[in-house]
PDB file of C-alpha atoms in Angstrom:
ATOM      1  CA  GLU A 301       0.205   0.227  -0.544  1.00  0.00           C
ATOM      2  CA  THR A 302       1.171   3.772  -0.959  1.00  0.00           C
ATOM      3  CA  GLY A 303       1.740   6.203   2.068  1.00  0.00           C
ATOM      4  CA  VAL A 304       0.784   9.655   2.351  1.00  0.00           C
ATOM      5  CA  THR A 305       2.609  11.447  -0.176  1.00  0.00           C
ATOM      6  CA  GLN A 306       3.314  15.693  -0.143  1.00  0.00           C
ATOM      7  CA  SER A 307       4.133  17.849  -2.479  1.00  0.00           C
ATOM      8  CA  PRO A 308       6.529  20.230  -2.587  1.00  0.00           C
ATOM      9  CA  THR A 309       8.446  19.305   0.189  1.00  0.00           C
ATOM     10  CA  HIS A 310      10.414  22.992   0.132  1.00  0.00           C
ATOM     11  CA  LEU A 311       9.225  25.894  -0.476  1.00  0.00           C
ATOM     12  CA  ILE A 312      10.034  29.278  -0.166  1.00  0.00           C
ATOM     13  CA  LYS A 313       7.827  32.572  -0.507  1.00  0.00           C
ATOM     14  CA  THR A 314       7.534  36.266   0.524  1.00  0.00           C
ATOM     15  CA  ARG A 315       5.433  37.721   2.773  1.00  0.00           C
ATOM     16  CA  GLY A 316       2.016  38.529   2.011  1.00  0.00           C
ATOM     17  CA  GLN A 317       2.092  36.132  -0.880  1.00  0.00           C
ATOM     18  CA  GLN A 318      -0.722  32.923  -1.122  1.00  0.00           C
ATOM     19  CA  VAL A 319       0.710  29.208  -0.739  1.00  0.00           C
ATOM     20  CA  THR A 320      -0.929  25.575  -1.805  1.00  0.00           C
ATOM     21  CA  LEU A 321       0.496  22.135  -0.516  1.00  0.00           C
ATOM     22  CA  ARG A 322      -0.890  19.267  -1.704  1.00  0.00           C
ATOM     23  CA  CYS A 323      -1.433  15.970  -0.085  1.00  0.00           C
ATOM     24  CA  SER A 324      -2.152  12.526  -1.471  1.00  0.00           C
ATOM     25  CA  SER A 325      -3.334   9.814   0.913  1.00  0.00           C
ATOM     26  CA  GLN A 326      -2.865   6.273   1.438  1.00  0.00           C
ATOM     27  CA  SER A 327      -4.509   4.291  -0.425  1.00  0.00           C
ATOM     28  CA  GLY A 328      -8.548   3.633   0.958  1.00  0.00           C
ATOM     29  CA  HIS A 329      -7.950   6.383   3.665  1.00  0.00           C
ATOM     30  CA  ASN A 330     -10.900   9.019   3.112  1.00  0.00           C
ATOM     31  CA  THR A 331     -10.101  11.380   6.086  1.00  0.00           C
ATOM     32  CA  VAL A 332      -6.904  13.343   5.875  1.00  0.00           C
ATOM     33  CA  SER A 333      -5.706  16.089   8.893  1.00  0.00           C
ATOM     34  CA  TRP A 334      -3.242  19.241   8.246  1.00  0.00           C
ATOM     35  CA  TYR A 335      -0.933  20.178  11.545  1.00  0.00           C
ATOM     36  CA  GLN A 336       1.518  22.826  11.817  1.00  0.00           C
ATOM     37  CA  GLN A 337       5.018  22.380  13.120  1.00  0.00           C
ATOM     38  CA  ALA A 338       6.776  25.444  14.290  1.00  0.00           C
ATOM     39  CA  LEU A 339      10.603  24.599  14.895  1.00  0.00           C
ATOM     40  CA  GLY A 340      11.195  22.897  18.230  1.00  0.00           C
ATOM     41  CA  GLN A 341       7.505  22.270  18.950  1.00  0.00           C
ATOM     42  CA  GLY A 342       4.929  20.489  18.770  1.00  0.00           C
ATOM     43  CA  PRO A 343       3.162  19.750  15.960  1.00  0.00           C
ATOM     44  CA  GLN A 344      -0.789  21.479  16.147  1.00  0.00           C
ATOM     45  CA  PHE A 345      -4.133  20.694  14.358  1.00  0.00           C
ATOM     46  CA  ILE A 346      -5.001  22.866  11.468  1.00  0.00           C
ATOM     47  CA  PHE A 347      -8.288  21.515  10.375  1.00  0.00           C
ATOM     48  CA  GLN A 348      -9.639  18.130   9.281  1.00  0.00           C
ATOM     49  CA  TYR A 349     -11.747  16.809   6.284  1.00  0.00           C
ATOM     50  CA  TYR A 350     -13.769  14.202   5.664  1.00  0.00           C
ATOM     51  CA  ARG A 351     -15.690  12.469   2.465  1.00  0.00           C
ATOM     52  CA  GLU A 352     -14.762  16.444   1.653  1.00  0.00           C
ATOM     53  CA  GLU A 353     -15.977  18.268   4.441  1.00  0.00           C
ATOM     54  CA  GLU A 354     -14.182  20.458   6.985  1.00  0.00           C
ATOM     55  CA  ASN A 355     -15.002  17.911  10.099  1.00  0.00           C
ATOM     56  CA  GLY A 356     -13.134  20.271  12.940  1.00  0.00           C
ATOM     57  CA  ARG A 357     -11.139  23.423  12.885  1.00  0.00           C
ATOM     58  CA  GLY A 358      -8.094  24.411  15.453  1.00  0.00           C
ATOM     59  CA  ASN A 359      -6.613  27.815  16.623  1.00  0.00           C
ATOM     60  CA  PHE A 360      -6.140  28.994  13.153  1.00  0.00           C
ATOM     61  CA  PRO A 361      -7.243  32.397  11.661  1.00  0.00           C
ATOM     62  CA  PRO A 362      -9.197  32.052   8.013  1.00  0.00           C
ATOM     63  CA  ARG A 363      -6.847  32.533   5.708  1.00  0.00           C
ATOM     64  CA  PHE A 364      -5.850  29.077   6.338  1.00  0.00           C
ATOM     65  CA  SER A 365      -8.526  27.181   4.296  1.00  0.00           C
ATOM     66  CA  GLY A 366      -8.528  23.590   2.977  1.00  0.00           C
ATOM     67  CA  LEU A 367     -10.363  21.474   0.523  1.00  0.00           C
ATOM     68  CA  GLN A 368     -10.886  17.238  -0.238  1.00  0.00           C
ATOM     69  CA  PHE A 369     -11.456  16.129  -3.702  1.00  0.00           C
ATOM     70  CA  PRO A 370     -13.426  13.162  -4.761  1.00  0.00           C
ATOM     71  CA  ASN A 371     -10.148  10.895  -4.382  1.00  0.00           C
ATOM     72  CA  TYR A 372      -9.431  11.806  -1.633  1.00  0.00           C
ATOM     73  CA  SER A 373      -6.118  13.865  -1.260  1.00  0.00           C
ATOM     74  CA  SER A 374      -6.222  17.408  -0.225  1.00  0.00           C
ATOM     75  CA  GLU A 375      -4.765  21.433  -0.455  1.00  0.00           C
ATOM     76  CA  LEU A 376      -4.047  23.335   2.259  1.00  0.00           C
ATOM     77  CA  ASN A 377      -3.740  26.772   1.430  1.00  0.00           C
ATOM     78  CA  VAL A 378      -2.473  29.657   2.352  1.00  0.00           C
ATOM     79  CA  ASN A 379      -3.421  33.342   1.653  1.00  0.00           C
ATOM     80  CA  ALA A 380      -0.962  36.948   3.217  1.00  0.00           C
ATOM     81  CA  LEU A 381       1.440  34.240   4.425  1.00  0.00           C
ATOM     82  CA  GLU A 382       3.412  35.850   7.974  1.00  0.00           C
ATOM     83  CA  LEU A 383       6.824  35.615   9.046  1.00  0.00           C
ATOM     84  CA  ASP A 384       5.051  33.163  11.467  1.00  0.00           C
ATOM     85  CA  ASP A 385       3.846  30.627   8.971  1.00  0.00           C
ATOM     86  CA  SER A 386       7.258  29.241   8.712  1.00  0.00           C
ATOM     87  CA  ALA A 387       6.901  25.822   9.755  1.00  0.00           C
ATOM     88  CA  LEU A 388       6.735  21.950   8.408  1.00  0.00           C
ATOM     89  CA  TYR A 389       3.045  20.974   7.389  1.00  0.00           C
ATOM     90  CA  LEU A 390       2.043  18.064   8.382  1.00  0.00           C
ATOM     91  CA  CYS A 391      -0.862  15.732   6.083  1.00  0.00           C
ATOM     92  CA  ALA A 392      -1.836  12.321   8.062  1.00  0.00           C
ATOM     93  CA  SER A 393      -5.182  10.302   6.863  1.00  0.00           C
ATOM     94  CA  SER A 394      -7.100   7.470   8.179  1.00  0.00           C
ATOM     95  CA  SER A 395     -10.253   5.233   7.889  1.00  0.00           C
ATOM     96  CA  LYS A 396     -12.210   7.070  10.589  1.00  0.00           C
ATOM     97  CA  THR A 397     -12.520  10.436  11.550  1.00  0.00           C
ATOM     98  CA  GLY A 398     -11.649   9.506  15.148  1.00  0.00           C
ATOM     99  CA  VAL A 399      -7.556   9.597  15.642  1.00  0.00           C
ATOM    100  CA  ASP A 400      -7.966   6.062  17.960  1.00  0.00           C
ATOM    101  CA  TYR A 401      -7.970   4.623  14.610  1.00  0.00           C
ATOM    102  CA  GLY A 402      -4.125   5.355  13.775  1.00  0.00           C
ATOM    103  CA  TYR A 403      -2.852   8.292  11.271  1.00  0.00           C
ATOM    104  CA  THR A 404      -0.340   7.609   8.729  1.00  0.00           C
ATOM    105  CA  PHE A 405       1.715  11.113   8.062  1.00  0.00           C
ATOM    106  CA  GLY A 406       3.084  12.349   5.824  1.00  0.00           C
ATOM    107  CA  SER A 407       7.027  13.341   5.734  1.00  0.00           C
ATOM    108  CA  GLY A 408       5.686  16.899   5.376  1.00  0.00           C
ATOM    109  CA  THR A 409       6.413  19.875   3.611  1.00  0.00           C
ATOM    110  CA  ARG A 410       9.125  22.497   4.802  1.00  0.00           C
ATOM    111  CA  LEU A 411       7.814  26.634   4.463  1.00  0.00           C
ATOM    112  CA  THR A 412      10.021  28.913   4.717  1.00  0.00           C
ATOM    113  CA  VAL A 413       8.513  32.724   4.338  1.00  0.00           C
ATOM    114  CA  VAL A 414      10.612  35.614   3.906  1.00  0.00           C
TER     115      VAL A 414
ATOM    116  CA  ALA B 604      -9.555  22.286  26.071  1.00  0.00           C
ATOM    117  CA  GLN B 605      -6.412  19.557  27.327  1.00  0.00           C
ATOM    118  CA  SER B 606      -2.602  19.873  27.387  1.00  0.00           C
ATOM    119  CA  VAL B 607       0.483  17.689  27.172  1.00  0.00           C
ATOM    120  CA  THR B 608       4.118  18.840  29.463  1.00  0.00           C
ATOM    121  CA  GLN B 609       7.364  17.211  28.236  1.00  0.00           C
ATOM    122  CA  LEU B 610       9.194  17.870  31.305  1.00  0.00           C
ATOM    123  CA  ASP B 611      12.736  16.941  29.317  1.00  0.00           C
ATOM    124  CA  SER B 612      13.686  18.593  26.123  1.00  0.00           C
ATOM    125  CA  GLN B 613      16.937  16.715  25.296  1.00  0.00           C
ATOM    126  CA  VAL B 614      18.107  13.524  27.015  1.00  0.00           C
ATOM    127  CA  PRO B 615      21.617  11.947  26.034  1.00  0.00           C
ATOM    128  CA  VAL B 616      21.798   8.379  26.988  1.00  0.00           C
ATOM    129  CA  PHE B 617      24.231   6.237  26.359  1.00  0.00           C
ATOM    130  CA  GLU B 618      23.781   2.462  24.111  1.00  0.00           C
ATOM    131  CA  GLU B 619      22.201  -0.363  25.882  1.00  0.00           C
ATOM    132  CA  ALA B 620      20.945   1.749  28.846  1.00  0.00           C
ATOM    133  CA  PRO B 621      17.345   1.612  30.064  1.00  0.00           C
ATOM    134  CA  VAL B 622      15.559   5.168  29.539  1.00  0.00           C
ATOM    135  CA  GLU B 623      12.421   7.285  30.163  1.00  0.00           C
ATOM    136  CA  LEU B 624      10.881  10.013  28.608  1.00  0.00           C
ATOM    137  CA  ARG B 625       8.580  11.806  30.406  1.00  0.00           C
ATOM    138  CA  CYS B 626       4.911  13.254  29.783  1.00  0.00           C
ATOM    139  CA  ASN B 627       2.338  14.978  31.761  1.00  0.00           C
ATOM    140  CA  TYR B 628      -1.214  15.660  30.280  1.00  0.00           C
ATOM    141  CA  SER B 629      -4.098  17.937  31.557  1.00  0.00           C
ATOM    142  CA  SER B 630      -7.778  17.317  30.542  1.00  0.00           C
ATOM    143  CA  SER B 631     -10.919  17.739  32.209  1.00  0.00           C
ATOM    144  CA  VAL B 632     -12.207  14.471  30.286  1.00  0.00           C
ATOM    145  CA  SER B 633     -11.674  11.190  29.570  1.00  0.00           C
ATOM    146  CA  VAL B 634      -8.553  11.320  27.035  1.00  0.00           C
ATOM    147  CA  TYR B 635      -6.328   8.326  24.760  1.00  0.00           C
ATOM    148  CA  LEU B 636      -2.821   9.223  24.897  1.00  0.00           C
ATOM    149  CA  PHE B 637      -0.164   8.267  21.981  1.00  0.00           C
ATOM    150  CA  TRP B 638       3.703   8.242  21.847  1.00  0.00           C
ATOM    151  CA  TYR B 639       4.939   9.505  18.321  1.00  0.00           C
ATOM    152  CA  VAL B 640       8.507   9.172  16.472  1.00  0.00           C
ATOM    153  CA  GLN B 641      10.010  11.454  14.332  1.00  0.00           C
ATOM    154  CA  TYR B 642      13.439  10.787  12.636  1.00  0.00           C
ATOM    155  CA  PRO B 643      14.945  14.342  11.089  1.00  0.00           C
ATOM    156  CA  ASN B 644      13.332  15.047   7.722  1.00  0.00           C
ATOM    157  CA  GLN B 645      10.179  11.969   8.166  1.00  0.00           C
ATOM    158  CA  GLY B 646       7.156  12.734   8.994  1.00  0.00           C
ATOM    159  CA  LEU B 647       5.328  11.117  12.281  1.00  0.00           C
ATOM    160  CA  GLN B 648       5.192   7.489  13.571  1.00  0.00           C
ATOM    161  CA  LEU B 649       3.255   5.773  15.670  1.00  0.00           C
ATOM    162  CA  LEU B 650       4.975   4.271  18.536  1.00  0.00           C
ATOM    163  CA  LEU B 651       1.987   3.411  20.804  1.00  0.00           C
ATOM    164  CA  LYS B 652      -1.083   4.483  22.100  1.00  0.00           C
ATOM    165  CA  TYR B 653      -3.493   3.513  25.081  1.00  0.00           C
ATOM    166  CA  LEU B 654      -7.308   3.816  24.621  1.00  0.00           C
ATOM    167  CA  SER B 655      -8.480   1.853  27.423  1.00  0.00           C
ATOM    168  CA  GLY B 656      -7.904  -1.439  29.351  1.00  0.00           C
ATOM    169  CA  SER B 657      -4.121  -2.239  31.181  1.00  0.00           C
ATOM    170  CA  THR B 658      -2.664   0.280  32.014  1.00  0.00           C
ATOM    171  CA  LEU B 659       0.720  -1.101  30.645  1.00  0.00           C
ATOM    172  CA  VAL B 660       1.251  -0.581  27.221  1.00  0.00           C
ATOM    173  CA  LYS B 661       3.697  -1.994  24.317  1.00  0.00           C
ATOM    174  CA  GLY B 662       4.677  -0.745  21.177  1.00  0.00           C
ATOM    175  CA  ILE B 663       7.149  -0.680  18.532  1.00  0.00           C
ATOM    176  CA  ASN B 664      10.736  -1.235  18.287  1.00  0.00           C
ATOM    177  CA  GLY B 665      10.503  -2.112  21.711  1.00  0.00           C
ATOM    178  CA  PHE B 666       9.089   0.630  24.148  1.00  0.00           C
ATOM    179  CA  GLU B 667       6.525   0.440  26.197  1.00  0.00           C
ATOM    180  CA  ALA B 668       4.444   3.182  28.207  1.00  0.00           C
ATOM    181  CA  GLU B 669       2.267   3.138  31.180  1.00  0.00           C
ATOM    182  CA  PHE B 670      -0.835   5.446  31.477  1.00  0.00           C
ATOM    183  CA  ASN B 671      -1.194   6.695  35.142  1.00  0.00           C
ATOM    184  CA  LYS B 672      -4.228   8.756  36.017  1.00  0.00           C
ATOM    185  CA  SER B 673      -4.275   9.299  38.869  1.00  0.00           C
ATOM    186  CA  GLN B 674      -0.644  11.382  38.367  1.00  0.00           C
ATOM    187  CA  THR B 675      -2.039  12.217  34.600  1.00  0.00           C
ATOM    188  CA  SER B 676       1.617  10.984  32.884  1.00  0.00           C
ATOM    189  CA  PHE B 677       2.513   8.450  29.897  1.00  0.00           C
ATOM    190  CA  HIS B 678       5.803   7.758  30.755  1.00  0.00           C
ATOM    191  CA  LEU B 679       7.745   6.309  27.818  1.00  0.00           C
ATOM    192  CA  ARG B 680      10.154   3.664  28.310  1.00  0.00           C
ATOM    193  CA  LYS B 681      13.126   1.323  26.842  1.00  0.00           C
ATOM    194  CA  PRO B 682      14.705  -0.751  29.350  1.00  0.00           C
ATOM    195  CA  SER B 683      18.260  -0.597  26.490  1.00  0.00           C
ATOM    196  CA  VAL B 684      17.923   1.526  23.667  1.00  0.00           C
ATOM    197  CA  HIS B 685      19.915   1.302  20.262  1.00  0.00           C
ATOM    198  CA  ILE B 686      21.704   3.860  18.178  1.00  0.00           C
ATOM    199  CA  SER B 687      18.592   4.096  15.874  1.00  0.00           C
ATOM    200  CA  ASP B 688      16.139   5.404  18.784  1.00  0.00           C
ATOM    201  CA  THR B 689      17.827   8.567  18.046  1.00  0.00           C
ATOM    202  CA  ALA B 690      15.212  11.324  17.115  1.00  0.00           C
ATOM    203  CA  GLU B 691      12.582  13.306  18.709  1.00  0.00           C
ATOM    204  CA  TYR B 692       9.730  11.814  20.573  1.00  0.00           C
ATOM    205  CA  PHE B 693       6.366  13.605  20.941  1.00  0.00           C
ATOM    206  CA  CYS B 694       3.470  12.805  23.743  1.00  0.00           C
ATOM    207  CA  ALA B 695       0.072  13.230  22.134  1.00  0.00           C
ATOM    208  CA  VAL B 696      -3.346  13.762  23.834  1.00  0.00           C
ATOM    209  CA  SER B 697      -7.030  13.301  22.356  1.00  0.00           C
ATOM    210  CA  GLU B 698     -10.349  13.480  23.845  1.00  0.00           C
ATOM    211  CA  THR B 699     -12.447  10.776  24.161  1.00  0.00           C
ATOM    212  CA  GLY B 700     -15.350  12.445  22.677  1.00  0.00           C
ATOM    213  CA  SER B 701     -14.426  14.071  19.488  1.00  0.00           C
ATOM    214  CA  ALA B 702     -11.327  12.610  19.113  1.00  0.00           C
ATOM    215  CA  ARG B 703     -10.923  14.658  16.102  1.00  0.00           C
ATOM    216  CA  GLN B 704      -7.498  16.433  16.746  1.00  0.00           C
ATOM    217  CA  LEU B 705      -4.251  15.507  18.861  1.00  0.00           C
ATOM    218  CA  THR B 706      -2.425  17.969  21.173  1.00  0.00           C
ATOM    219  CA  PHE B 707       1.226  17.345  20.813  1.00  0.00           C
ATOM    220  CA  GLY B 708       3.688  17.968  23.294  1.00  0.00           C
ATOM    221  CA  SER B 709       6.823  20.432  22.584  1.00  0.00           C
ATOM    222  CA  GLY B 710       9.019  17.087  22.155  1.00  0.00           C
ATOM    223  CA  THR B 711      11.702  15.310  23.666  1.00  0.00           C
ATOM    224  CA  GLN B 712      15.158  14.817  21.023  1.00  0.00           C
ATOM    225  CA  LEU B 713      16.630  11.494  22.844  1.00  0.00           C
ATOM    226  CA  THR B 714      19.933  11.167  21.692  1.00  0.00           C
ATOM    227  CA  VAL B 715      22.262   7.715  21.915  1.00  0.00           C
ATOM    228  CA  LEU B 716      25.229   7.968  22.072  1.00  0.00           C
ATOM    229  CA  PRO B 717      27.665   5.150  21.574  1.00  0.00           C
TER     230      PRO B 717
END
């Protein structure tokens, strides 16, 4: 079975720009969650998508938005980038919405905002 | 809301020595508990999880953890570490009710010395 694939692996953007990060779920998984991991910190929950609908959101402003497609792949969009958005963005897929069923994490996209 | 405190940011230990990584959590409701490992430039891999039942949980790579409800702790242990165990370890918690998001601690860098 394929794992979770994220693209790109690294990205440099300028403050104020917009960025789109992509995630391909593991085969058979219909739920995708996104996390932000700042340097030296643990990951923080951004939101979860289940069957193309947002299914929970963490404490992130509306300029963080997402999409899930019929094939369960997902995008994370961030508008009006700020320096503090520099982080590793992790995508995790699962076969059910509950964390107790187990997540498979991708290797992440490292975003640097300058 | 729940929170996780990992008491040690860095733990150096010699190869074949035992190790304990400490984790305390705070929550007003019942929780699930997890330990994840992150190797450099990689995503998170689940080591073990406590959902219910026996408070001693065994995971992959010889790790185990004990849930102590009265102490609100979930410490990770391994009786004999290897160089390959060098990585960042994250403790995480989720409320059993919604269980849609993980709240992570800030991580413990385990460095195994030859």
